[in-house]
mmCIF file of C-alpha atoms and ligand atoms in Angstrom:
data_model
loop_
_atom_site.group_PDB
_atom_site.id
_atom_site.type_symbol
_atom_site.label_atom_id
_atom_site.label_comp_id
_atom_site.label_asym_id
_atom_site.label_seq_id
_atom_site.Cartn_x
_atom_site.Cartn_y
_atom_site.Cartn_z
ATOM 1 C CA UNK O 1 5.874 -42.145 7.514
ATOM 2 C CA UNK O 2 6.156 -38.677 8.990
ATOM 3 C CA UNK O 3 8.776 -36.431 7.437
ATOM 4 C CA UNK O 4 11.375 -34.678 9.566
ATOM 5 C CA UNK O 5 10.656 -31.023 10.346
ATOM 6 C CA UNK O 6 10.991 -29.063 7.138
ATOM 7 C CA UNK O 7 11.381 -32.174 5.049
ATOM 8 C CA UNK O 8 8.697 -32.775 2.491
ATOM 9 C CA UNK O 9 7.346 -36.194 1.624
ATOM 10 C CA UNK O 10 6.293 -37.170 -1.869
ATOM 11 C CA UNK O 11 2.669 -37.736 -2.798
ATOM 12 C CA UNK O 12 -0.078 -37.669 -5.403
ATOM 13 C CA UNK O 13 -0.305 -34.763 -7.811
ATOM 14 C CA UNK O 14 -3.363 -32.523 -7.715
ATOM 15 C CA UNK O 15 -3.963 -31.666 -11.336
ATOM 16 C CA UNK O 16 -7.709 -31.564 -10.671
ATOM 17 C CA UNK O 17 -7.465 -28.563 -8.397
ATOM 18 C CA UNK O 18 -5.169 -26.750 -10.804
ATOM 19 C CA UNK O 19 -7.493 -27.356 -13.740
ATOM 20 C CA UNK O 20 -10.567 -26.060 -11.894
ATOM 21 C CA UNK O 21 -8.768 -22.997 -10.608
ATOM 22 C CA UNK O 22 -7.373 -22.149 -14.035
ATOM 23 C CA UNK O 23 -10.868 -21.496 -15.391
ATOM 24 C CA UNK O 24 -11.424 -18.786 -12.803
ATOM 25 C CA UNK O 25 -7.879 -17.448 -12.958
ATOM 26 C CA UNK O 26 -8.020 -16.656 -16.661
ATOM 27 C CA UNK O 27 -10.958 -14.324 -16.035
ATOM 28 C CA UNK O 28 -9.133 -12.218 -13.421
ATOM 29 C CA UNK O 29 -7.567 -8.842 -14.410
ATOM 30 C CA UNK O 30 -4.079 -9.392 -15.857
ATOM 31 C CA UNK O 31 -0.930 -7.303 -15.272
ATOM 32 C CA UNK O 32 2.222 -7.934 -17.295
ATOM 33 C CA UNK O 33 4.559 -5.243 -15.921
ATOM 34 C CA UNK O 34 6.108 -7.615 -13.410
ATOM 35 C CA UNK O 35 8.139 -9.705 -15.828
ATOM 36 C CA UNK O 36 8.672 -12.582 -15.783
ATOM 37 C CA UNK O 37 5.610 -13.094 -13.582
ATOM 38 C CA UNK O 38 2.176 -12.410 -15.036
ATOM 39 C CA UNK O 39 0.069 -11.082 -12.166
ATOM 40 C CA UNK O 40 -3.664 -11.486 -11.606
ATOM 41 C CA UNK O 41 -5.746 -9.234 -9.421
ATOM 42 C CA UNK O 42 -7.485 -11.211 -6.727
ATOM 43 C CA UNK O 43 -9.042 -9.895 -3.545
ATOM 44 C CA UNK O 44 -7.527 -6.472 -4.232
ATOM 45 C CA UNK O 45 -3.948 -7.793 -4.582
ATOM 46 C CA UNK O 46 -1.759 -8.468 -7.620
ATOM 47 C CA UNK O 47 -0.626 -12.051 -7.167
ATOM 48 C CA UNK O 48 1.627 -14.191 -9.377
ATOM 49 C CA UNK O 49 -0.614 -16.220 -11.652
ATOM 50 C CA UNK O 50 1.410 -19.348 -10.960
ATOM 51 C CA UNK O 51 0.538 -19.250 -7.252
ATOM 52 C CA UNK O 52 -3.226 -18.877 -7.686
ATOM 53 C CA UNK O 53 -3.958 -22.596 -8.008
ATOM 54 C CA UNK O 54 -1.986 -23.059 -4.789
ATOM 55 C CA UNK O 55 -3.957 -20.327 -3.102
ATOM 56 C CA UNK O 56 -7.196 -22.037 -4.138
ATOM 57 C CA UNK O 57 -5.874 -25.371 -2.903
ATOM 58 C CA UNK O 58 -4.755 -23.914 0.421
ATOM 59 C CA UNK O 59 -8.076 -22.185 1.009
ATOM 60 C CA UNK O 60 -10.012 -25.324 0.101
ATOM 61 C CA UNK O 61 -7.971 -28.049 1.676
ATOM 62 C CA UNK O 62 -5.364 -26.843 4.133
ATOM 63 C CA UNK O 63 -6.094 -28.274 7.565
ATOM 64 C CA UNK O 64 -4.550 -26.067 10.244
ATOM 65 C CA UNK O 65 -3.354 -27.487 13.530
ATOM 66 C CA UNK O 66 -3.430 -25.441 16.739
ATOM 67 C CA UNK O 67 0.349 -25.700 17.008
ATOM 68 C CA UNK O 68 1.052 -24.396 13.485
ATOM 69 C CA UNK O 69 3.307 -21.385 13.035
ATOM 70 C CA UNK O 70 2.922 -19.473 9.776
ATOM 71 C CA UNK O 71 5.695 -17.105 8.660
ATOM 72 C CA UNK O 72 4.173 -14.364 6.538
ATOM 73 C CA UNK O 73 5.946 -11.711 4.501
ATOM 74 C CA UNK O 74 5.860 -9.569 1.417
ATOM 75 C CA UNK O 75 8.540 -10.759 -1.047
ATOM 76 C CA UNK O 76 12.016 -9.340 -0.290
ATOM 77 C CA UNK O 77 11.221 -8.158 3.204
ATOM 78 C CA UNK O 78 13.240 -10.766 5.116
ATOM 79 C CA UNK O 79 11.541 -14.087 4.366
ATOM 80 C CA UNK O 80 14.702 -16.149 4.017
ATOM 81 C CA UNK O 81 16.162 -14.846 7.276
ATOM 82 C CA UNK O 82 12.931 -15.296 9.202
ATOM 83 C CA UNK O 83 12.564 -18.848 7.890
ATOM 84 C CA UNK O 84 16.070 -19.712 9.042
ATOM 85 C CA UNK O 85 15.668 -18.121 12.487
ATOM 86 C CA UNK O 86 12.245 -19.638 13.160
ATOM 87 C CA UNK O 87 13.281 -23.078 11.894
ATOM 88 C CA UNK O 88 16.451 -23.115 13.990
ATOM 89 C CA UNK O 89 14.590 -21.857 17.070
ATOM 90 C CA UNK O 90 11.632 -24.204 16.870
ATOM 91 C CA UNK O 91 13.728 -27.286 16.141
ATOM 92 C CA UNK O 92 16.685 -26.585 18.450
ATOM 93 C CA UNK O 93 16.060 -29.642 20.625
ATOM 94 C CA UNK O 94 16.321 -32.015 17.659
ATOM 95 C CA UNK O 95 18.972 -29.935 15.910
ATOM 96 C CA UNK O 96 21.299 -27.942 18.188
ATOM 97 C CA UNK O 97 22.301 -24.807 16.271
ATOM 98 C CA UNK O 98 26.011 -25.439 16.634
ATOM 99 C CA UNK O 99 25.704 -29.045 15.445
ATOM 100 C CA UNK O 100 27.514 -29.881 12.223
ATOM 101 C CA UNK O 101 24.511 -31.887 11.006
ATOM 102 C CA UNK O 102 22.054 -29.031 11.278
ATOM 103 C CA UNK O 103 19.595 -29.079 8.338
ATOM 104 C CA UNK O 104 20.299 -25.412 7.572
ATOM 105 C CA UNK O 105 23.906 -26.364 6.799
ATOM 106 C CA UNK O 106 22.788 -28.563 3.926
ATOM 107 C CA UNK O 107 19.406 -27.180 2.837
ATOM 108 C CA UNK O 108 18.357 -23.626 2.057
ATOM 109 C CA UNK O 109 15.820 -21.966 4.390
ATOM 110 C CA UNK O 110 13.236 -22.069 1.590
ATOM 111 C CA UNK O 111 13.596 -25.835 1.416
ATOM 112 C CA UNK O 112 13.280 -26.145 5.200
ATOM 113 C CA UNK O 113 10.058 -24.127 5.356
ATOM 114 C CA UNK O 114 7.617 -24.553 2.470
ATOM 115 C CA UNK O 115 5.223 -21.973 1.059
ATOM 116 C CA UNK O 116 1.568 -22.675 1.748
ATOM 117 C CA UNK O 117 0.551 -21.397 -1.683
ATOM 118 C CA UNK O 118 2.945 -23.598 -3.619
ATOM 119 C CA UNK O 119 3.337 -26.876 -1.783
ATOM 120 C CA UNK O 120 -0.308 -27.973 -1.816
ATOM 121 C CA UNK O 121 -0.445 -27.874 -5.581
ATOM 122 C CA UNK O 122 2.177 -30.574 -5.657
ATOM 123 C CA UNK O 123 0.756 -32.763 -2.943
ATOM 124 C CA UNK O 124 -1.749 -32.795 -0.104
ATOM 125 C CA UNK O 125 0.744 -34.920 1.803
ATOM 126 C CA UNK O 126 3.309 -32.159 1.922
ATOM 127 C CA UNK O 127 1.945 -30.593 5.065
ATOM 128 C CA UNK O 128 -0.050 -33.509 6.418
ATOM 129 C CA UNK O 129 3.113 -35.573 6.835
ATOM 130 C CA UNK O 130 4.987 -32.927 8.832
ATOM 131 C CA UNK O 131 5.173 -33.522 12.586
ATOM 132 C CA UNK O 132 3.786 -30.862 14.933
ATOM 133 C CA UNK O 133 4.578 -28.102 15.537
ATOM 134 C CA UNK O 134 4.650 -27.340 11.819
ATOM 135 C CA UNK O 135 6.430 -24.316 10.428
ATOM 136 C CA UNK O 136 4.976 -22.988 7.169
ATOM 137 C CA UNK O 137 5.316 -19.788 5.196
ATOM 138 C CA UNK O 138 3.329 -17.534 2.917
ATOM 139 C CA UNK O 139 3.526 -14.383 0.823
ATOM 140 C CA UNK O 140 -0.285 -14.168 0.760
ATOM 141 C CA UNK O 141 -2.048 -11.166 2.238
ATOM 142 C CA UNK O 142 -3.835 -11.789 5.522
ATOM 143 C CA UNK O 143 -7.276 -11.422 3.936
ATOM 144 C CA UNK O 144 -6.605 -14.314 1.552
ATOM 145 C CA UNK O 145 -5.295 -16.801 4.107
ATOM 146 C CA UNK O 146 -7.383 -19.947 4.642
ATOM 147 C CA UNK O 147 -10.271 -19.130 6.978
ATOM 148 C CA UNK O 148 -9.221 -21.901 9.360
ATOM 149 C CA UNK O 149 -5.890 -20.170 9.959
ATOM 150 C CA UNK O 150 -7.544 -16.846 10.788
ATOM 151 C CA UNK O 151 -10.423 -18.109 12.921
ATOM 152 C CA UNK O 152 -10.437 -16.769 16.482
ATOM 153 C CA UNK O 153 -10.786 -20.369 17.614
ATOM 154 C CA UNK O 154 -7.673 -21.400 15.661
ATOM 155 C CA UNK O 155 -4.516 -21.865 17.671
ATOM 156 C CA UNK O 156 -2.343 -21.000 14.651
ATOM 157 C CA UNK O 157 0.271 -18.361 15.246
ATOM 158 C CA UNK O 158 1.456 -15.988 12.542
ATOM 159 C CA UNK O 159 4.801 -14.185 12.434
ATOM 160 C CA UNK O 160 4.966 -11.284 9.980
ATOM 161 C CA UNK O 161 8.124 -9.461 8.957
ATOM 162 C CA UNK O 162 7.995 -6.021 7.347
ATOM 163 C CA UNK O 163 10.738 -3.894 5.806
ATOM 164 C CA UNK O 164 11.269 -0.365 4.515
ATOM 165 C CA UNK O 165 9.456 -0.246 1.143
ATOM 166 C CA UNK O 166 12.440 1.393 -0.550
ATOM 167 C CA UNK O 167 14.711 -1.506 0.414
ATOM 168 C CA UNK O 168 12.033 -3.972 -0.674
ATOM 169 C CA UNK O 169 11.795 -2.265 -4.049
ATOM 170 C CA UNK O 170 15.553 -2.237 -4.621
ATOM 171 C CA UNK O 171 15.946 -5.811 -3.401
ATOM 172 C CA UNK O 172 13.173 -7.023 -5.707
ATOM 173 C CA UNK O 173 14.537 -5.083 -8.653
ATOM 174 C CA UNK O 174 18.019 -6.540 -8.312
ATOM 175 C CA UNK O 175 16.661 -10.019 -7.587
ATOM 176 C CA UNK O 176 14.631 -10.106 -10.788
ATOM 177 C CA UNK O 177 17.611 -8.910 -12.790
ATOM 178 C CA UNK O 178 19.988 -11.445 -11.274
ATOM 179 C CA UNK O 179 17.939 -14.492 -10.426
ATOM 180 C CA UNK O 180 15.355 -14.328 -13.151
ATOM 181 C CA UNK O 181 17.570 -12.933 -15.862
ATOM 182 C CA UNK O 182 15.319 -10.020 -16.823
ATOM 183 C CA UNK O 183 17.346 -7.277 -18.519
ATOM 184 C CA UNK O 184 15.630 -4.228 -17.103
ATOM 185 C CA UNK O 185 14.209 -5.550 -13.883
ATOM 186 C CA UNK O 186 10.460 -6.030 -13.594
ATOM 187 C CA UNK O 187 9.312 -3.589 -16.266
ATOM 188 C CA UNK O 188 8.645 -5.821 -19.250
ATOM 189 C CA UNK O 189 9.437 -2.884 -21.475
ATOM 190 C CA UNK O 190 6.907 -0.615 -19.779
ATOM 191 C CA UNK O 191 7.872 2.418 -17.772
ATOM 192 C CA UNK O 192 6.107 1.575 -14.508
ATOM 193 C CA UNK O 193 7.472 -1.534 -12.853
ATOM 194 C CA UNK O 194 5.266 -3.556 -10.541
ATOM 195 C CA UNK O 195 5.998 -5.647 -7.484
ATOM 196 C CA UNK O 196 4.109 -8.885 -7.067
ATOM 197 C CA UNK O 197 1.758 -9.427 -4.109
ATOM 198 C CA UNK O 198 1.062 -5.715 -3.687
ATOM 199 C CA UNK O 199 0.010 -3.154 -2.910
ATOM 200 C CA UNK O 200 2.695 -3.467 -0.287
ATOM 201 C CA UNK O 201 1.153 -1.023 2.185
ATOM 202 C CA UNK O 202 -2.104 -2.985 2.217
ATOM 203 C CA UNK O 203 -0.216 -6.239 2.734
ATOM 204 C CA UNK O 204 1.580 -4.746 5.739
ATOM 205 C CA UNK O 205 -1.466 -2.964 7.136
ATOM 206 C CA UNK O 206 -3.596 -6.109 7.165
ATOM 207 C CA UNK O 207 -1.069 -8.042 9.256
ATOM 208 C CA UNK O 208 -0.263 -5.046 11.429
ATOM 209 C CA UNK O 209 -3.942 -4.468 12.236
ATOM 210 C CA UNK O 210 -4.348 -8.140 13.105
ATOM 211 C CA UNK O 211 -1.251 -8.042 15.324
ATOM 212 C CA UNK O 212 -2.895 -5.197 17.244
ATOM 213 C CA UNK O 213 -6.197 -7.067 17.497
ATOM 214 C CA UNK O 214 -4.709 -10.430 18.462
ATOM 215 C CA UNK O 215 -1.120 -9.870 19.667
ATOM 216 C CA UNK O 216 -0.925 -13.362 21.113
ATOM 217 C CA UNK O 217 -1.665 -14.791 17.636
ATOM 218 C CA UNK O 218 0.133 -12.404 15.284
ATOM 219 C CA UNK O 219 3.686 -11.218 15.949
ATOM 220 C CA UNK O 220 4.790 -8.223 13.893
ATOM 221 C CA UNK O 221 8.558 -7.955 13.325
ATOM 222 C CA UNK O 222 10.609 -5.373 11.472
ATOM 223 C CA UNK O 223 13.681 -6.223 9.409
ATOM 224 C CA UNK O 224 15.482 -3.040 10.484
ATOM 225 C CA UNK O 225 14.979 -3.760 14.173
ATOM 226 C CA UNK O 226 16.111 -7.322 13.638
ATOM 227 C CA UNK O 227 19.371 -6.185 12.089
ATOM 228 C CA UNK O 228 19.951 -3.933 15.115
ATOM 229 C CA UNK O 229 18.862 -6.308 17.878
ATOM 230 C CA UNK O 230 18.838 -9.780 16.426
ATOM 231 C CA UNK O 231 19.180 -11.808 19.613
ATOM 232 C CA UNK O 232 16.411 -10.035 21.502
ATOM 233 C CA UNK O 233 14.135 -10.485 18.503
ATOM 234 C CA UNK O 234 14.953 -14.198 18.427
ATOM 235 C CA UNK O 235 13.993 -14.391 22.117
ATOM 236 C CA UNK O 236 10.723 -12.655 21.265
ATOM 237 C CA UNK O 237 10.180 -15.102 18.415
ATOM 238 C CA UNK O 238 10.862 -18.108 20.647
ATOM 239 C CA UNK O 239 8.450 -16.892 23.310
ATOM 240 C CA UNK O 240 5.766 -16.191 20.756
ATOM 241 C CA UNK O 241 6.149 -19.633 19.177
ATOM 242 C CA UNK O 242 5.671 -21.187 22.618
ATOM 243 C CA UNK O 243 9.279 -22.318 23.099
ATOM 244 C CA UNK O 244 11.038 -19.654 25.213
ATOM 245 C CA UNK O 245 14.719 -20.178 25.960
ATOM 246 C CA UNK O 246 15.368 -21.718 29.363
ATOM 247 C CA UNK O 247 17.907 -20.282 31.805
ATOM 248 C CA UNK O 248 20.182 -23.162 30.936
ATOM 249 C CA UNK O 249 19.916 -22.449 27.211
ATOM 250 C CA UNK O 250 20.651 -18.787 27.852
ATOM 251 C CA UNK O 251 23.702 -19.746 29.908
ATOM 252 C CA UNK O 252 24.818 -22.056 27.099
ATOM 253 C CA UNK O 253 24.510 -19.251 24.554
ATOM 254 C CA UNK O 254 21.829 -20.980 22.461
ATOM 255 C CA UNK O 255 20.074 -17.764 21.292
ATOM 256 C CA UNK O 256 23.388 -16.342 20.061
ATOM 257 C CA UNK O 257 24.265 -19.639 18.396
ATOM 258 C CA UNK O 258 20.988 -19.467 16.451
ATOM 259 C CA UNK O 259 21.716 -15.885 15.442
ATOM 260 C CA UNK O 260 25.179 -16.942 14.257
ATOM 261 C CA UNK O 261 23.879 -19.958 12.333
ATOM 262 C CA UNK O 262 21.318 -17.770 10.533
ATOM 263 C CA UNK O 263 23.483 -14.713 9.981
ATOM 264 C CA UNK O 264 23.721 -13.383 6.459
ATOM 265 C CA UNK O 265 27.453 -14.065 6.197
ATOM 266 C CA UNK O 266 27.175 -17.599 7.520
ATOM 267 C CA UNK O 267 24.199 -18.682 5.427
ATOM 268 C CA UNK O 268 25.646 -17.116 2.315
ATOM 269 C CA UNK O 269 28.941 -18.908 2.800
ATOM 270 C CA UNK O 270 27.389 -22.389 2.825
ATOM 271 C CA UNK O 271 27.831 -24.568 -0.226
ATOM 272 C CA UNK O 272 24.071 -25.174 -0.530
ATOM 273 C CA UNK O 273 23.416 -21.436 -0.645
ATOM 274 C CA UNK O 274 26.317 -20.655 -2.958
ATOM 275 C CA UNK O 275 25.608 -23.309 -5.555
ATOM 276 C CA UNK O 276 22.241 -24.903 -4.802
ATOM 277 C CA UNK O 277 18.808 -24.045 -6.166
ATOM 278 C CA UNK O 278 15.362 -24.170 -4.609
ATOM 279 C CA UNK O 279 12.244 -26.058 -5.715
ATOM 280 C CA UNK O 280 11.439 -23.302 -8.228
ATOM 281 C CA UNK O 281 14.855 -23.708 -9.775
ATOM 282 C CA UNK O 282 15.935 -20.298 -8.526
ATOM 283 C CA UNK O 283 19.570 -20.245 -7.460
ATOM 284 C CA UNK O 284 19.866 -20.009 -3.698
ATOM 285 C CA UNK O 285 22.570 -17.374 -3.885
ATOM 286 C CA UNK O 286 20.067 -14.885 -5.284
ATOM 287 C CA UNK O 287 18.393 -14.739 -1.856
ATOM 288 C CA UNK O 288 21.595 -13.317 -0.335
ATOM 289 C CA UNK O 289 22.583 -9.982 -1.782
ATOM 290 C CA UNK O 290 23.674 -7.482 0.874
ATOM 291 C CA UNK O 291 21.393 -8.064 3.849
ATOM 292 C CA UNK O 292 21.502 -4.570 5.327
ATOM 293 C CA UNK O 293 18.965 -1.855 6.065
ATOM 294 C CA UNK O 294 19.037 1.351 4.038
ATOM 295 C CA UNK O 295 20.902 0.107 0.954
ATOM 296 C CA UNK O 296 18.183 1.779 -1.153
ATOM 297 C CA UNK O 297 20.198 5.019 -0.834
ATOM 298 C CA UNK O 298 22.789 3.512 -3.183
ATOM 299 C CA UNK O 299 20.190 2.967 -5.914
ATOM 300 C CA UNK O 300 17.426 5.574 -5.595
ATOM 301 C CA UNK O 301 17.990 9.280 -6.049
ATOM 302 C CA UNK O 302 16.689 11.529 -3.250
ATOM 303 C CA UNK O 303 13.901 12.591 -5.619
ATOM 304 C CA UNK O 304 12.855 8.992 -6.317
ATOM 305 C CA UNK O 305 12.922 8.188 -2.611
ATOM 306 C CA UNK O 306 10.865 11.260 -1.759
ATOM 307 C CA UNK O 307 8.320 10.349 -4.411
ATOM 308 C CA UNK O 308 7.951 6.838 -3.052
ATOM 309 C CA UNK O 309 7.724 8.127 0.531
ATOM 310 C CA UNK O 310 4.964 10.487 -0.551
ATOM 311 C CA UNK O 311 2.903 7.693 -2.078
ATOM 312 C CA UNK O 312 3.381 5.485 0.969
ATOM 313 C CA UNK O 313 2.642 8.282 3.462
ATOM 314 C CA UNK O 314 -0.512 9.071 1.579
ATOM 315 C CA UNK O 315 -1.651 5.459 1.685
ATOM 316 C CA UNK O 316 -0.822 5.089 5.382
ATOM 317 C CA UNK O 317 -2.445 8.334 6.474
ATOM 318 C CA UNK O 318 -4.840 7.779 9.359
ATOM 319 C CA UNK O 319 -3.866 4.093 9.629
ATOM 320 C CA UNK O 320 -1.734 4.644 12.746
ATOM 321 C CA UNK O 321 1.086 2.625 11.162
ATOM 322 C CA UNK O 322 4.487 3.955 10.163
ATOM 323 C CA UNK O 323 7.381 2.236 8.397
ATOM 324 C CA UNK O 324 9.764 4.279 10.533
ATOM 325 C CA UNK O 325 11.466 1.812 12.834
ATOM 326 C CA UNK O 326 10.858 2.323 16.467
ATOM 327 C CA UNK O 327 7.495 3.669 15.294
ATOM 328 C CA UNK O 328 4.162 2.513 16.555
HETATM 329 P P1 LIG D 1 11.993 -13.808 -0.744
HETATM 330 O O1 LIG D 1 10.740 -13.126 -0.291
HETATM 331 O O2 LIG D 1 12.113 -13.910 -2.225
HETATM 332 O O3 LIG D 1 12.254 -15.073 -0.030
HETATM 333 P P2 LIG D 1 13.544 -12.306 1.109
HETATM 334 O O4 LIG D 1 14.333 -13.322 1.832
HETATM 335 O O5 LIG D 1 12.319 -11.770 1.757
HETATM 336 O O6 LIG D 1 13.195 -12.818 -0.346
HETATM 337 O O7 LIG D 1 14.441 -11.044 0.784
HETATM 338 C C1 LIG D 1 15.772 -11.144 0.393
HETATM 339 C C2 LIG D 1 16.487 -10.056 1.155
HETATM 340 O O8 LIG D 1 16.817 -10.553 2.468
HETATM 341 C C3 LIG D 1 17.778 -9.670 0.504
HETATM 342 O O9 LIG D 1 17.952 -8.285 0.810
HETATM 343 P P3 LIG D 1 18.901 -7.319 -0.048
HETATM 344 O O10 LIG D 1 18.571 -7.523 -1.476
HETATM 345 O O11 LIG D 1 18.540 -5.933 0.421
HETATM 346 O O12 LIG D 1 20.295 -7.688 0.298
HETATM 347 C C4 LIG D 1 18.774 -10.559 1.240
HETATM 348 O O13 LIG D 1 20.101 -10.128 1.159
HETATM 349 C C5 LIG D 1 18.220 -10.478 2.644
HETATM 350 N N1 LIG D 1 18.670 -11.588 3.486
HETATM 351 C C6 LIG D 1 18.730 -12.906 3.168
HETATM 352 N N2 LIG D 1 19.210 -13.616 4.182
HETATM 353 C C7 LIG D 1 19.467 -12.743 5.191
HETATM 354 C C8 LIG D 1 20.011 -12.876 6.501
HETATM 355 N N3 LIG D 1 20.372 -14.063 6.977
HETATM 356 N N4 LIG D 1 20.133 -11.765 7.250
HETATM 357 C C9 LIG D 1 19.766 -10.557 6.779
HETATM 358 N N5 LIG D 1 19.249 -10.362 5.541
HETATM 359 C C10 LIG D 1 19.106 -11.436 4.750
#
């Protein structure tokens, strides 16, 4: 039986895939400065070891459909918000945003939209049983996505959200301290903390370049712009996903109702997000900290910020991309 949108059906385990992948994984370069996640270098990125079997499974067995929408992000750049907005927008006919029974009122956004690199390890059925159009998510870099998703002939659409690196860093730091219980943040006793899934600038640049090459297939959003103009970005998202708001929906205030349903204050206030936990046993409330742009200034000294900006500027030089919002 098909599962409801965002609902995952049970299925057979896939220990075989995990076992095969583990042989290769143990030979990849190891990084331990991102406690509590050991990272392995793969395809030029430092990825959490625990997600590598899922990556292998996704690349080997994920069967894309032309109507699929994949939400892609670097950790802590707006994943939870984007999942909520896209889920509410895509499924608004079945679940009106103001309805009391809306799935987002009883399940966290991460439970409504599953990660490609984690769900397939549990079961092949997880995605196969979802009705079209399917909404999926990933923290993987573009270059490591399943080939079928990236093929020019594929109908799959990708929505990427990027955020100021300084806010990503601070958000990740505080998340690991709170949600994962690490004393010093992701340092593991060393003096140079690491973020998982990086380097961040390469992650962003890959998706950005693809959004320039195939704008009808890859939509590039910015967290800062979304905080400023949420409703117009939701309209953009709806159009891109192939479900623009009708005149009647506009008159009924549907876009604003979606924005309200998915707002930081509303999601954070829900029982499921105050006291629930996701499939990884991480408390849902750790995905809602402050939800603003520029909070890094309360944690990084001007010198630290300048140092980080320098590194990023250096890496972005000649790319044509800038993290400055309203930039290219
Ligand atoms: P993930 O990659 O682990 O899922 P992600 O959702 O990308 O995390 O990032 C969490 C950040 O999004 C938090 O930022 P902060 O630490 O700077 O506060 C969180 O507060 C913010 N966030 C979560 N939900 C929303 C929302 N509805 N609106 C705006 N920001 C949000």
